[in-house]
Short mmCIF file of C-alpha atoms in Angstrom, two decimals:
data_model
loop_
_atom_site.label_atom_id
_atom_site.label_comp_id
_atom_site.label_asym_id
_atom_site.label_seq_id
_atom_site.Cartn_x
_atom_site.Cartn_y
_atom_site.Cartn_z
CA UNK R 25 8.26 6.14 -34.35
CA UNK R 26 8.40 3.47 -31.59
CA UNK R 27 6.04 1.44 -33.80
CA UNK R 28 3.35 4.15 -33.57
CA UNK R 29 2.11 6.82 -35.94
CA UNK R 30 3.46 10.29 -34.95
CA UNK R 31 -0.04 11.63 -34.28
CA UNK R 32 -0.85 8.64 -32.04
CA UNK R 33 2.37 9.08 -30.07
CA UNK R 34 1.75 12.81 -29.62
CA UNK R 35 -1.83 12.18 -28.48
CA UNK R 36 -0.66 9.48 -26.05
CA UNK R 37 1.88 11.90 -24.54
CA UNK R 38 -0.81 14.57 -24.10
CA UNK R 39 -3.26 12.13 -22.50
CA UNK R 40 -0.56 10.90 -20.12
CA UNK R 41 0.33 14.45 -19.08
CA UNK R 42 -3.31 15.21 -18.31
CA UNK R 43 -3.71 11.93 -16.44
CA UNK R 44 -0.63 12.75 -14.36
CA UNK R 45 -2.09 16.16 -13.56
CA UNK R 46 -5.36 14.64 -12.36
CA UNK R 47 -3.50 12.08 -10.24
CA UNK R 48 -1.37 14.79 -8.65
CA UNK R 49 -4.44 16.83 -7.81
CA UNK R 50 -6.81 14.16 -6.46
CA UNK R 51 -4.62 11.08 -5.96
CA UNK R 52 -6.25 8.64 -8.39
CA UNK R 53 -7.69 8.07 -11.87
CA UNK R 54 -4.47 8.06 -13.90
CA UNK R 55 -4.76 4.49 -15.28
CA UNK R 56 -8.50 4.91 -15.83
CA UNK R 57 -8.04 8.10 -17.83
CA UNK R 58 -5.18 6.64 -19.85
CA UNK R 59 -6.95 3.36 -20.66
CA UNK R 60 -10.22 5.11 -21.46
CA UNK R 61 -8.58 7.61 -23.82
CA UNK R 62 -6.06 5.18 -25.31
CA UNK R 63 -8.90 2.81 -26.13
CA UNK R 64 -10.05 5.27 -28.79
CA UNK R 65 -6.89 4.91 -30.90
CA UNK R 66 -4.76 2.03 -29.56
CA UNK R 67 -5.31 -1.66 -29.02
CA UNK R 68 -6.17 -2.66 -25.46
CA UNK R 69 -2.88 -4.53 -25.09
CA UNK R 70 -0.77 -1.57 -26.29
CA UNK R 71 -2.72 0.81 -24.06
CA UNK R 72 -2.02 -1.41 -21.05
CA UNK R 73 1.70 -1.54 -21.86
CA UNK R 74 2.00 2.24 -22.17
CA UNK R 75 0.52 2.99 -18.75
CA UNK R 76 2.70 0.61 -16.70
CA UNK R 77 5.95 2.57 -16.24
CA UNK R 78 4.23 5.97 -15.76
CA UNK R 79 2.07 4.34 -13.11
CA UNK R 80 5.13 3.07 -11.25
CA UNK R 81 7.01 6.39 -11.14
CA UNK R 82 4.01 8.58 -10.28
CA UNK R 83 3.03 6.27 -7.44
CA UNK R 84 6.56 6.48 -6.03
CA UNK R 85 6.15 10.26 -5.89
CA UNK R 86 2.67 10.02 -4.35
CA UNK R 87 3.45 7.30 -1.80
CA UNK R 88 6.54 9.01 -0.36
CA UNK R 89 5.34 12.61 -0.45
CA UNK R 90 4.95 12.66 3.37
CA UNK R 91 8.11 10.59 3.90
CA UNK R 92 8.97 6.90 4.15
CA UNK R 93 7.65 6.45 7.69
CA UNK R 94 4.12 7.54 6.79
CA UNK R 95 4.27 5.28 3.73
CA UNK R 96 5.38 2.31 5.84
CA UNK R 97 2.59 2.91 8.36
CA UNK R 98 0.13 2.74 5.47
CA UNK R 99 1.62 -0.57 4.31
CA UNK R 100 1.10 -2.06 7.77
CA UNK R 101 -2.43 -0.72 8.15
CA UNK R 102 -3.64 -1.97 4.76
CA UNK R 103 -1.49 -5.09 4.50
CA UNK R 104 -4.44 -7.44 3.93
CA UNK R 105 -5.65 -5.53 0.87
CA UNK R 106 -2.08 -5.28 -0.42
CA UNK R 107 -1.55 -9.01 0.05
CA UNK R 108 -4.61 -9.91 -1.99
CA UNK R 109 -3.48 -7.63 -4.81
CA UNK R 110 -0.01 -9.19 -4.83
CA UNK R 111 -1.51 -12.67 -5.14
CA UNK R 112 -4.16 -12.01 -7.78
CA UNK R 113 -2.55 -9.44 -10.12
CA UNK R 114 0.05 -11.89 -11.51
CA UNK R 115 -2.60 -14.62 -11.81
CA UNK R 116 -5.05 -12.54 -13.85
CA UNK R 117 -2.28 -10.91 -15.93
CA UNK R 118 -1.64 -14.21 -17.69
CA UNK R 119 -5.12 -14.10 -19.24
CA UNK R 120 -4.85 -10.66 -20.84
CA UNK R 121 -4.08 -12.10 -24.29
CA UNK R 122 -7.08 -14.44 -24.22
CA UNK R 123 -9.86 -11.97 -23.46
CA UNK R 124 -11.65 -10.54 -26.56
CA UNK R 125 -11.12 -6.81 -27.03
CA UNK R 126 -14.83 -6.08 -26.72
CA UNK R 127 -14.87 -7.79 -23.33
CA UNK R 128 -11.77 -5.82 -22.35
CA UNK R 129 -13.47 -2.50 -23.07
CA UNK R 130 -16.60 -3.64 -21.27
CA UNK R 131 -14.67 -4.77 -18.20
CA UNK R 132 -13.12 -1.33 -18.07
CA UNK R 133 -16.22 0.70 -18.84
CA UNK R 134 -18.69 -0.83 -16.40
CA UNK R 135 -16.71 -0.23 -13.16
CA UNK R 136 -15.56 3.22 -14.32
CA UNK R 137 -19.14 4.37 -14.97
CA UNK R 138 -20.41 2.70 -11.80
CA UNK R 139 -17.76 4.24 -9.60
CA UNK R 140 -18.16 7.72 -11.10
CA UNK R 141 -21.96 7.59 -10.89
CA UNK R 142 -21.85 6.45 -7.26
CA UNK R 143 -19.60 9.32 -6.25
CA UNK R 144 -21.44 11.96 -8.30
CA UNK R 145 -24.70 10.89 -6.67
CA UNK R 146 -23.20 11.55 -3.25
CA UNK R 147 -23.67 7.96 -2.15
CA UNK R 148 -21.42 6.56 0.54
CA UNK R 149 -20.95 3.05 1.87
CA UNK R 150 -20.35 2.49 5.57
CA UNK R 151 -18.62 -0.79 6.39
CA UNK R 152 -19.20 -2.09 9.90
CA UNK R 153 -16.03 -2.55 11.97
CA UNK R 154 -16.68 -6.27 12.38
CA UNK R 155 -16.84 -6.71 8.59
CA UNK R 156 -13.84 -4.57 7.67
CA UNK R 157 -11.25 -7.33 7.34
CA UNK R 158 -13.51 -9.37 5.08
CA UNK R 159 -14.34 -6.29 3.02
CA UNK R 160 -10.67 -5.33 2.79
CA UNK R 161 -9.69 -8.82 1.62
CA UNK R 162 -12.62 -9.22 -0.78
CA UNK R 163 -12.05 -5.87 -2.43
CA UNK R 164 -8.36 -6.69 -2.67
CA UNK R 165 -9.17 -9.89 -4.57
CA UNK R 166 -11.47 -7.99 -6.94
CA UNK R 167 -8.86 -5.29 -7.49
CA UNK R 168 -6.16 -7.88 -8.18
CA UNK R 169 -8.22 -9.91 -10.66
CA UNK R 170 -9.27 -6.79 -12.52
CA UNK R 171 -5.89 -5.06 -12.27
CA UNK R 172 -3.88 -7.82 -13.88
CA UNK R 173 -6.12 -7.72 -16.95
CA UNK R 174 -6.63 -3.98 -17.31
CA UNK R 175 -3.96 -2.22 -15.24
CA UNK R 176 -6.69 -0.56 -13.17
CA UNK R 177 -7.18 -1.68 -9.56
CA UNK R 178 -8.16 1.63 -7.93
CA UNK R 179 -11.98 1.56 -7.64
CA UNK R 180 -12.18 -1.30 -5.09
CA UNK R 181 -9.60 0.42 -2.89
CA UNK R 182 -11.39 3.76 -3.20
CA UNK R 183 -14.67 2.13 -2.23
CA UNK R 184 -12.99 0.69 0.87
CA UNK R 185 -11.31 3.98 1.87
CA UNK R 186 -14.49 5.98 1.39
CA UNK R 187 -16.50 3.39 3.30
CA UNK R 188 -14.18 3.48 6.31
CA UNK R 189 -14.01 7.28 6.54
CA UNK R 190 -10.30 7.72 5.79
CA UNK R 191 -9.18 11.36 5.74
CA UNK R 192 -8.05 13.20 2.62
CA UNK R 193 -4.30 13.04 3.28
CA UNK R 194 -4.44 9.39 4.31
CA UNK R 195 -6.61 8.50 1.33
CA UNK R 196 -4.17 10.05 -1.14
CA UNK R 197 -1.10 8.50 0.55
CA UNK R 198 -2.64 5.02 0.88
CA UNK R 199 -3.64 5.06 -2.75
CA UNK R 200 -0.05 5.90 -3.68
CA UNK R 201 1.37 3.10 -1.52
CA UNK R 202 -1.08 0.44 -2.66
CA UNK R 203 -0.94 1.52 -6.29
CA UNK R 204 2.88 1.48 -6.20
CA UNK R 205 3.08 -2.07 -4.87
CA UNK R 206 0.46 -3.21 -7.35
CA UNK R 207 2.17 -1.39 -10.22
CA UNK R 208 5.47 -3.13 -9.48
CA UNK R 209 3.61 -6.45 -9.50
CA UNK R 210 1.96 -5.51 -12.79
CA UNK R 211 5.35 -4.57 -14.25
CA UNK R 212 6.79 -7.96 -13.40
CA UNK R 213 3.69 -9.81 -14.55
CA UNK R 214 3.64 -8.18 -17.97
CA UNK R 215 7.34 -8.53 -18.53
CA UNK R 216 6.54 -12.23 -18.19
CA UNK R 217 3.32 -12.12 -20.25
CA UNK R 218 5.00 -10.30 -23.14
CA UNK R 219 2.75 -7.23 -23.04
CA UNK R 220 5.88 -5.24 -22.15
CA UNK R 221 8.42 -6.09 -24.82
CA UNK R 222 11.17 -4.55 -26.95
CA UNK R 223 8.58 -2.52 -28.87
CA UNK R 224 6.31 -1.30 -26.07
CA UNK R 225 8.84 -0.85 -23.23
CA UNK R 226 10.57 2.25 -24.75
CA UNK R 227 7.19 3.93 -25.36
CA UNK R 228 6.08 3.21 -21.81
CA UNK R 229 9.36 4.73 -20.57
CA UNK R 230 8.76 7.81 -22.71
CA UNK R 231 5.32 8.26 -21.11
CA UNK R 232 7.02 8.79 -17.74
CA UNK R 233 8.11 12.29 -18.78
CA UNK R 234 4.65 13.87 -19.31
CA UNK R 235 3.27 11.82 -16.41
CA UNK R 236 5.71 13.34 -13.90
CA UNK R 237 5.40 16.83 -15.38
CA UNK R 238 1.62 16.65 -15.11
CA UNK R 239 1.81 15.25 -11.60
CA UNK R 240 4.04 18.08 -10.41
CA UNK R 241 1.42 20.59 -11.62
CA UNK R 242 -1.31 18.52 -9.99
CA UNK R 243 0.53 18.54 -6.65
CA UNK R 244 0.60 22.34 -6.78
CA UNK R 245 -3.16 22.42 -7.33
CA UNK R 246 -3.75 19.93 -4.51
CA UNK R 247 -1.72 22.10 -2.11
CA UNK R 248 -3.34 25.41 -3.03
CA UNK R 249 -6.96 24.61 -3.83
CA UNK R 250 -9.82 22.62 -2.37
CA UNK R 251 -9.85 19.56 -4.62
CA UNK R 252 -13.57 18.80 -4.15
CA UNK R 253 -14.80 20.70 -7.22
CA UNK R 254 -11.93 19.52 -9.33
CA UNK R 255 -12.60 15.95 -8.24
CA UNK R 256 -16.23 16.33 -9.27
CA UNK R 257 -15.31 17.39 -12.78
CA UNK R 258 -12.81 14.55 -12.90
CA UNK R 259 -15.60 12.11 -12.07
CA UNK R 260 -17.74 13.60 -14.84
CA UNK R 261 -14.87 13.02 -17.25
CA UNK R 262 -14.44 9.45 -16.01
CA UNK R 263 -18.13 8.77 -16.50
CA UNK R 264 -17.98 10.07 -20.08
CA UNK R 265 -14.87 8.09 -20.97
CA UNK R 266 -16.33 4.99 -19.36
CA UNK R 267 -19.47 5.36 -21.48
CA UNK R 268 -17.25 5.68 -24.54
CA UNK R 269 -15.56 2.39 -23.63
CA UNK R 270 -18.95 0.72 -23.29
CA UNK R 271 -19.90 2.04 -26.73
CA UNK R 272 -16.72 0.50 -28.15
CA UNK R 273 -17.40 -2.75 -26.31
CA UNK R 274 -20.85 -3.02 -27.87
CA UNK R 275 -19.43 -2.24 -31.30
CA UNK R 276 -16.50 -4.65 -31.08
#
């Protein structure tokens, strides 16, 4: 079915639904969860293809949840970071076929574990006002280079938002806006690279259904509960899945 074993397709749908739920509740981690889990039973290239369309549609919902004006204000405020992503995602996407799978898992696992460990330890980074534009641009370049290869560009943005003291609502909305623009760039890049093709495109489209269903449930949790504890458990899960990717990288 769609070039996948039935059990693999069912597991991919379940993972995507859970990832959508987490994203709806805390605003991030959907591509990281999907790539980490998919890496256990799919090739890195197939895993990347499957997450692209769900990422686009869920970020549309997240970015415009407070309306188009708030989303546009976020675009203007973070335009430097967005610009760097738009430049470097299509550049790095062209190299996805040439990176060994072990390196792919390692490139995913290291930042996932590092980001989760940093947040679980309660560490925070404070960026001086005079260095913010350089930090915003530099982290945008890193996110773009990494995102084109793996489909994950969130950790550099999260580091920047946490380091500048952005509030909860702004953090969630900005992530949605930036991730949406980046996801559209990734979509175009991998239509050109061949990662999204006649075989993988229908499966990626199918993944949109559980992604949106999970996100709707996550939005309800975000509205009704303090997300701090849930976010902590999400970070624990990310750390574990990142370690699993590193194990696979060493064994590849």
